[in-house]
Tab-separated table of C-alpha atoms and ligand atoms in Angstrom:
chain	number	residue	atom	x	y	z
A	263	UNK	CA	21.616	-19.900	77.783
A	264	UNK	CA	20.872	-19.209	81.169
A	265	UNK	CA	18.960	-21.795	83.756
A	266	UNK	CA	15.466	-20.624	83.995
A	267	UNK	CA	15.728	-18.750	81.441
A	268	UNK	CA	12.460	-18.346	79.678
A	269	UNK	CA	12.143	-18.718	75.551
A	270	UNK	CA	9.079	-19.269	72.956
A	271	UNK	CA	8.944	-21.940	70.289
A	272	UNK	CA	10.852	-19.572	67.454
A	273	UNK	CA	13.647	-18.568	70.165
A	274	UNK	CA	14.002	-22.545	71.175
A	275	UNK	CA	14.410	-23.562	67.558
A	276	UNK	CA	16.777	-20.824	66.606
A	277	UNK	CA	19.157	-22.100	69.819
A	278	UNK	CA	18.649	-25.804	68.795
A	279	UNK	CA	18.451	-25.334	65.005
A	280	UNK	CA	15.161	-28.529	66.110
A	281	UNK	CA	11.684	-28.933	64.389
A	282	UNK	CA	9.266	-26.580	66.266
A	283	UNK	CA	6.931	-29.158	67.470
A	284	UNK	CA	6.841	-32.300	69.238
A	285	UNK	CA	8.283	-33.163	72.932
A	286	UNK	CA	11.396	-34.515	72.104
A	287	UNK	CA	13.002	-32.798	68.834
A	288	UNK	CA	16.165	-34.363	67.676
A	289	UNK	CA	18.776	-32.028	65.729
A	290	UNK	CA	21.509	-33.324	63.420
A	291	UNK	CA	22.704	-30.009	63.102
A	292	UNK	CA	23.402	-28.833	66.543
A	293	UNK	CA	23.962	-32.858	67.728
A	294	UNK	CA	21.224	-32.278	70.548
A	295	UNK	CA	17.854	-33.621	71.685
A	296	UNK	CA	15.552	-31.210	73.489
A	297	UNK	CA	13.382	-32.361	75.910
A	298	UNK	CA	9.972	-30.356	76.951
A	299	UNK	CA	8.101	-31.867	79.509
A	300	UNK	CA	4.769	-29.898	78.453
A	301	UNK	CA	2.651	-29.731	81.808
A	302	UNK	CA	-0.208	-28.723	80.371
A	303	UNK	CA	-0.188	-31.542	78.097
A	304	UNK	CA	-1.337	-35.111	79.051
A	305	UNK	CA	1.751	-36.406	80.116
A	306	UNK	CA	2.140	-37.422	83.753
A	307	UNK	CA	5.518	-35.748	84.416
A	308	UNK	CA	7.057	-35.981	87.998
A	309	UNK	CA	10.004	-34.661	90.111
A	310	UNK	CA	11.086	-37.430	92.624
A	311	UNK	CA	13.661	-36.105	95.110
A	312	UNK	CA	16.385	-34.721	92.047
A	313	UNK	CA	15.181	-37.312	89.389
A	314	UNK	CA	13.222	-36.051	86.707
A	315	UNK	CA	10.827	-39.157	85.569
A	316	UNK	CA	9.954	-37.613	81.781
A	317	UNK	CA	7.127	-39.561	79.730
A	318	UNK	CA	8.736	-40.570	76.295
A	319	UNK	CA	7.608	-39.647	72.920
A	320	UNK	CA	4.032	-41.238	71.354
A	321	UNK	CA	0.885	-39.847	72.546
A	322	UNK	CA	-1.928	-42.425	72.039
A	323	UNK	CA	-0.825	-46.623	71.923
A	324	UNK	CA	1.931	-48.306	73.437
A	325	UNK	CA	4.737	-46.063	73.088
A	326	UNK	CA	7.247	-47.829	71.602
A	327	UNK	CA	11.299	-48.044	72.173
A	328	UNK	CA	12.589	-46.365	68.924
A	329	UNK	CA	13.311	-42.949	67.087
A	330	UNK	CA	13.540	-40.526	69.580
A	331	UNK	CA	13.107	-42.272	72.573
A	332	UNK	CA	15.887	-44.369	71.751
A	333	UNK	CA	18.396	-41.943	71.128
A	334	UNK	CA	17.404	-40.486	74.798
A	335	UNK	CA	18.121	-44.447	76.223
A	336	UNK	CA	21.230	-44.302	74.269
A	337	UNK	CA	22.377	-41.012	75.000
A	338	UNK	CA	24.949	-41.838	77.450
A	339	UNK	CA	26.767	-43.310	74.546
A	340	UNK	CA	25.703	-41.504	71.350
A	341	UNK	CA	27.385	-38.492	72.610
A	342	UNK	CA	23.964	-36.775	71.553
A	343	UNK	CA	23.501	-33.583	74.197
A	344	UNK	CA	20.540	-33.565	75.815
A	345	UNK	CA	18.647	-29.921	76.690
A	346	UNK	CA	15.701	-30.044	78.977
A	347	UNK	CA	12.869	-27.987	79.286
A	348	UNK	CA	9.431	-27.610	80.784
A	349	UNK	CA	6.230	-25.461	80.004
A	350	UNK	CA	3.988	-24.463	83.020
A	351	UNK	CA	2.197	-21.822	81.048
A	352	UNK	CA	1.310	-22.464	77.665
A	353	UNK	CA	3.695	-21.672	75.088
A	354	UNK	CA	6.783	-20.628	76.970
A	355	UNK	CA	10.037	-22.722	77.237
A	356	UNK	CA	11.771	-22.687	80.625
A	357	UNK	CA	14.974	-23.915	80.380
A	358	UNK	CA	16.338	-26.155	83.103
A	359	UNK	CA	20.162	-26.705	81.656
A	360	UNK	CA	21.643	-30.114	80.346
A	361	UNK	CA	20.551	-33.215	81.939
A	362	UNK	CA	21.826	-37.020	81.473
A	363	UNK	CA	20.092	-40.379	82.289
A	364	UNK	CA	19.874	-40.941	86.042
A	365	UNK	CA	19.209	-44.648	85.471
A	366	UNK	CA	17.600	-47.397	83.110
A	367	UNK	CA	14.482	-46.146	81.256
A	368	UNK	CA	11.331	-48.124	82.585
A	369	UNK	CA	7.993	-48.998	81.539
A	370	UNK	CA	4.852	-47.765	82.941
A	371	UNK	CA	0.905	-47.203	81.952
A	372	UNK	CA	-0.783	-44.230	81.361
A	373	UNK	CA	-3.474	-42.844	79.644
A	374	UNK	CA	-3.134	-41.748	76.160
A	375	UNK	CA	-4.840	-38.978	74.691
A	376	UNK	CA	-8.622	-41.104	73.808
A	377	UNK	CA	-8.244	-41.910	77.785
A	378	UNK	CA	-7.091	-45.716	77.362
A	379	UNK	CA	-4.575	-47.191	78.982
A	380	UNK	CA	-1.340	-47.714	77.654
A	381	UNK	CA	2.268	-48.719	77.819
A	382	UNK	CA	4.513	-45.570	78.299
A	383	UNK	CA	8.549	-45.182	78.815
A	384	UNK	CA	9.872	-43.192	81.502
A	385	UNK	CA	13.209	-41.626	81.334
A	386	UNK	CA	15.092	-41.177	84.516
A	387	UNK	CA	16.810	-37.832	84.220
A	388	UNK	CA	19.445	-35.666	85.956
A	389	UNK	CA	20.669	-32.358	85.513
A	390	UNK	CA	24.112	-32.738	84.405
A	391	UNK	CA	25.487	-29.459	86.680
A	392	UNK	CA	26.148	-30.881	89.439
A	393	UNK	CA	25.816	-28.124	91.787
A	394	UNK	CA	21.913	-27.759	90.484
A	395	UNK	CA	19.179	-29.879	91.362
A	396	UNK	CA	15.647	-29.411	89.922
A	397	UNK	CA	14.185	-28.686	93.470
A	398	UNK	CA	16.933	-25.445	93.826
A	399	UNK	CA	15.901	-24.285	90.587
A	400	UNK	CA	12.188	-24.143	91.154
A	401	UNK	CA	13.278	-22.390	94.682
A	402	UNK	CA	15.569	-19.741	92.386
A	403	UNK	CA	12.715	-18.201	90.766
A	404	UNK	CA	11.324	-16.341	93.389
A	405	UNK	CA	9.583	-18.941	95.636
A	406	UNK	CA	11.687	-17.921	99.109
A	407	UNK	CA	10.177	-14.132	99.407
A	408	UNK	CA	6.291	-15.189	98.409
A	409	UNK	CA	6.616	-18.054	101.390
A	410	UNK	CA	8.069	-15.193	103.609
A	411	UNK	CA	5.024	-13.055	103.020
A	412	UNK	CA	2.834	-16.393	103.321
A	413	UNK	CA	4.494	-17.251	107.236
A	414	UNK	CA	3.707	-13.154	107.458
A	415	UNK	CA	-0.041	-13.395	106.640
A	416	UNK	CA	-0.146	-16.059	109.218
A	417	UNK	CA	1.951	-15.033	112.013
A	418	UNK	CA	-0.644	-11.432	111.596
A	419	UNK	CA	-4.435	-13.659	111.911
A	420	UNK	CA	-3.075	-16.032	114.527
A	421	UNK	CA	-2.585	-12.376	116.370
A	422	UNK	CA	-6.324	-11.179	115.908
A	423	UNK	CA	-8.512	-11.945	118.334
A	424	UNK	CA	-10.949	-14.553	117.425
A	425	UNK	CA	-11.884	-17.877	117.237
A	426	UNK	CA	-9.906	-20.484	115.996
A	427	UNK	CA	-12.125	-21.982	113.288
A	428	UNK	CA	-12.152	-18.276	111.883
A	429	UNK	CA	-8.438	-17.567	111.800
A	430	UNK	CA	-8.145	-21.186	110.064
A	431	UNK	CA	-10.408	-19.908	107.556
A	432	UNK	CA	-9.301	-16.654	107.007
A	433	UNK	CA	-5.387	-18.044	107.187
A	434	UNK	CA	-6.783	-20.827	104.269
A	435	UNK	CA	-8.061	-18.027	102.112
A	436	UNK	CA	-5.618	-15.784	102.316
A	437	UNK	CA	-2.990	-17.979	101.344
A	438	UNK	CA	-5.113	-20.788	99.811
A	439	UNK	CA	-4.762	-19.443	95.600
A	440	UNK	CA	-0.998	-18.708	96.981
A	441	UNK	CA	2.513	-19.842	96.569
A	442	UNK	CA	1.878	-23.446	98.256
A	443	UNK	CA	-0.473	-24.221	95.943
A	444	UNK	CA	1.461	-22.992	93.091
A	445	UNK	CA	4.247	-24.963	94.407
A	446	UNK	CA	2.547	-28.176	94.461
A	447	UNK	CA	0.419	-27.368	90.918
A	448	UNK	CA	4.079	-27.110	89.194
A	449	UNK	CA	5.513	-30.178	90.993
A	450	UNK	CA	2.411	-32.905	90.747
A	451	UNK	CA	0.275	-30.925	87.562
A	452	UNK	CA	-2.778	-32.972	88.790
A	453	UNK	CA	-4.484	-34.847	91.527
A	454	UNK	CA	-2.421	-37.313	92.499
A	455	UNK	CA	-4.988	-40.361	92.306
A	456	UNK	CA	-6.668	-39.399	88.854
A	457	UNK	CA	-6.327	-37.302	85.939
A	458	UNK	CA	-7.951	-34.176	87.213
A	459	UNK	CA	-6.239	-31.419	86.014
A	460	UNK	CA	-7.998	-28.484	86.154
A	461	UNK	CA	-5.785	-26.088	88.985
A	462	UNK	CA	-9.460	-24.568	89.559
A	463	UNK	CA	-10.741	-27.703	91.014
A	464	UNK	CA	-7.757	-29.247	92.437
A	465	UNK	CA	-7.385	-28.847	96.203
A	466	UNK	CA	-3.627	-28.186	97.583
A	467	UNK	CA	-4.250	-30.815	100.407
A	468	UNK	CA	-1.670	-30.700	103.854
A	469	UNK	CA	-0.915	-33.922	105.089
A	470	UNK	CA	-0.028	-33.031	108.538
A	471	UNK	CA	-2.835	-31.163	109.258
A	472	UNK	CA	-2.864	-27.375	108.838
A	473	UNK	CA	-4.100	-27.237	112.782
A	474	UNK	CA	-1.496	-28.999	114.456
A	475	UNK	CA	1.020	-27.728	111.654
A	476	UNK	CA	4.131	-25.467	112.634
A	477	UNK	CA	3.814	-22.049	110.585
A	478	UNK	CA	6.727	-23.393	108.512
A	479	UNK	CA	5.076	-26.097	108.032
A	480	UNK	CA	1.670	-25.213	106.827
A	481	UNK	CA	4.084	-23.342	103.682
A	482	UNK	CA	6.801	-26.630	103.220
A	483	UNK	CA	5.497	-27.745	99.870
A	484	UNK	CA	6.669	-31.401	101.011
A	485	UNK	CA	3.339	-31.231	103.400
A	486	UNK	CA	1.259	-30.831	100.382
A	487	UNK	CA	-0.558	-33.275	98.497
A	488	UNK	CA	-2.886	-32.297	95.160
A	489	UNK	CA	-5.944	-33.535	94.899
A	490	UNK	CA	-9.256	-33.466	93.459
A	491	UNK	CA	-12.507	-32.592	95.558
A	492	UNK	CA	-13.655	-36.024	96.165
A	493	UNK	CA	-9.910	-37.440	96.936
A	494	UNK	CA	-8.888	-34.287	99.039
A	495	UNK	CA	-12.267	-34.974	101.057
A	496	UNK	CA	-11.778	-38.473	101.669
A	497	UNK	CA	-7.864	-37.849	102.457
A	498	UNK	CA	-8.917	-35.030	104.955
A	499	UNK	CA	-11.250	-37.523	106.724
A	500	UNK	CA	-8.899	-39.802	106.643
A	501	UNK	CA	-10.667	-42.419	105.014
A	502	UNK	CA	-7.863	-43.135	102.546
A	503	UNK	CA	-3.412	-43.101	102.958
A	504	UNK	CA	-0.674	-43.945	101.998
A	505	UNK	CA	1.377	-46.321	103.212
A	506	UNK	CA	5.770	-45.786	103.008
A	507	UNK	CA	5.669	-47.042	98.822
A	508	UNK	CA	2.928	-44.875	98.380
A	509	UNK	CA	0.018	-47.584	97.654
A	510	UNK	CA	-2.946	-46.589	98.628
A	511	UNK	CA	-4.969	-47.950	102.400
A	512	UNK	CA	-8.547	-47.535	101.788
A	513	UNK	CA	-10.386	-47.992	104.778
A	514	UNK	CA	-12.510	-50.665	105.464
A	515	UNK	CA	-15.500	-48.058	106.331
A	516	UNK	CA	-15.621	-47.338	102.906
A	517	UNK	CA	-18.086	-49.922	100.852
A	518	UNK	CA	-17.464	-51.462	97.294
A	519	UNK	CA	-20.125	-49.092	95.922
A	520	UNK	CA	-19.002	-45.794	97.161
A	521	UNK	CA	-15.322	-46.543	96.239
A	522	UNK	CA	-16.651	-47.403	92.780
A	523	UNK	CA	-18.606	-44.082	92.714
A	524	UNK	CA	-15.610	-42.224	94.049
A	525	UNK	CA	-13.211	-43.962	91.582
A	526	UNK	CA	-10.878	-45.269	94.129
A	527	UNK	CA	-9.212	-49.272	93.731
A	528	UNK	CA	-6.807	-50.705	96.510
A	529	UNK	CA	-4.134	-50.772	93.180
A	530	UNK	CA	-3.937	-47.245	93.388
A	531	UNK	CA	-0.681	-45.453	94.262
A	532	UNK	CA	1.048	-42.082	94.539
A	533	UNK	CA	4.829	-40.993	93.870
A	534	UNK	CA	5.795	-39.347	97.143
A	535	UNK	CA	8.892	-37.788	97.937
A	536	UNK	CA	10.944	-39.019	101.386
A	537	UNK	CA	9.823	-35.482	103.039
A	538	UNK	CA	6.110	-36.192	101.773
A	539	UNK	CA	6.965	-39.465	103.754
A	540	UNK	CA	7.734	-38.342	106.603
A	541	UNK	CA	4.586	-36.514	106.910
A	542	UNK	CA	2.784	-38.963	105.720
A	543	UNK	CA	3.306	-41.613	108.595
A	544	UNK	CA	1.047	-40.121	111.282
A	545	UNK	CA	-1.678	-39.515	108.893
A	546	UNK	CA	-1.312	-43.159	107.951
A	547	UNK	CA	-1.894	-44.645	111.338
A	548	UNK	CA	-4.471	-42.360	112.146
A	549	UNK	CA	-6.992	-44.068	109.147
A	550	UNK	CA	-10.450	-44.737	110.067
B	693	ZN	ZN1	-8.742	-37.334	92.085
């Protein structure tokens, strides 16, 4: 099978001779355990720099350390081979090649399905080919040309002749619904502070901001952030960062009621990636 290569549920079972549901389907047969990080499914799935950090099996409760999940901790012994792949539109099957522990499995909370907080295992995972990260894979299908035509649509408004605000505006449209956004929808699936989901509502954010942004920049997917209205708005006016390990500064502007209303907590914290980072730091010293 080829990387990227995109099945539906019959195909994926024929290849794996698996059951044709659940997230991680376990196959005597064919010795494997497929893997589908589903991200239009609950889970909180994220790509870290080339670590995969997949959400185990068990979708409301404490997830617990057995039947599949514990084949995928003891897969680097087992001998069991492990197939991963993801679903970014419902009901098709990307596949993203072999991958193999990239450290110890770790606990975590998340929400479960009724929205209560729960005990969840994340699996540290790496693709096995060495050559292949998940990062050059995403880039593979198509990304490059779209962020061409993106730096285009710029480089053409900053040309016109009007104000600044406008061409900002204009620029934001344009390219707004476009690949950056996409990007950053298939890396993070949600606003990075809460569950919000819905890619209608949720706001691809630039943390270096898109003013004072190179051209390249304003399209480098490691200058995004996704969030919500409410977060993106208090990000943007800098009334909330992040500091290097990602845990949220609140500033001290902000009251106990409004950061109630606007479902913030000083325990908060976001995943970021070392480019996201590095971005990140002047944004940080510049809170209110
Ligand atoms: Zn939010």
């Amino acid at each position: 099978m080829e990387l990227n290569e995109v099945l539906n549920n019959q195909q994926l079972c024929e290849v794996f001779l698996c059951a044709p549901q659940g997230g991680m389907r376990k196959s005597n047969r064919t010795n494997s355990l497929t893997l589908i990080s589903d991200k239009t499914k609950l889970y909180d799935d994220r790509v870290v720099g080339d670590v995969y950090h997949y959400t185990g099996m068990g979708q409301s409760g404490d997830q617990k350390m057995s039947g599949q999940n514990l084949t995928l901790a003891e897969s680097y012994q087992n001998g069991v081979e492990i197939h991963f792949f993801e679903v970014l539109t419902s009901r098709e099957y990307t596949y993203r090649g072999q991958v193999q522990l990239a450290g110890k499995p770790y606990k975590t909370e998340q929400k479960d399905r009724n929205g209560r907080q729960r005990l969840v295992w994340i699996f540290p995972l790496r693709l096995q080919n060495s050559k292949a990260t998940f990062t050059t894979l995403y880039k593979m299908t198509d990304d490059e040309p779209e962020l061409q035509e993106d730096i285009l649509i710029i480089q053409q408004v900053e040309n016109m002749s009007i104000e600044q605000t406008e061409k900002e505006r204009l620029i934001k449209s344009r390219i707004g619904q476009g690949k950056f956004k996409k990007l950053l929808i298939q890396r993070e699936c949600k606003c990075a502070l809460c569950g919000v989901s819905d890619s209608r509502m949720l706001i691809a954010s630039h943390i270096k901001p898109w003013s004072i942004s190179t051209n390249e920049e304003r399209v480098d997917v490691n200058n995004g952030l996704l969030l919500c209205p409410n977060h993106d708005n208090m990000f943007d006016k800098k009334l909330i960062s992040f500091n290097k390990d990602g845990e949220i500064i609140i500033s001290t502007s902000v009251d106990a009621t409004d950061r109630l209303f606007m479902n913030i907590n000083s325990k908060m914290r976001v995943v970021l990636t070392e480019k996201q980072q590095s971005y990140m730091e002047e944004h940080y010293r510049s809170l209110i």
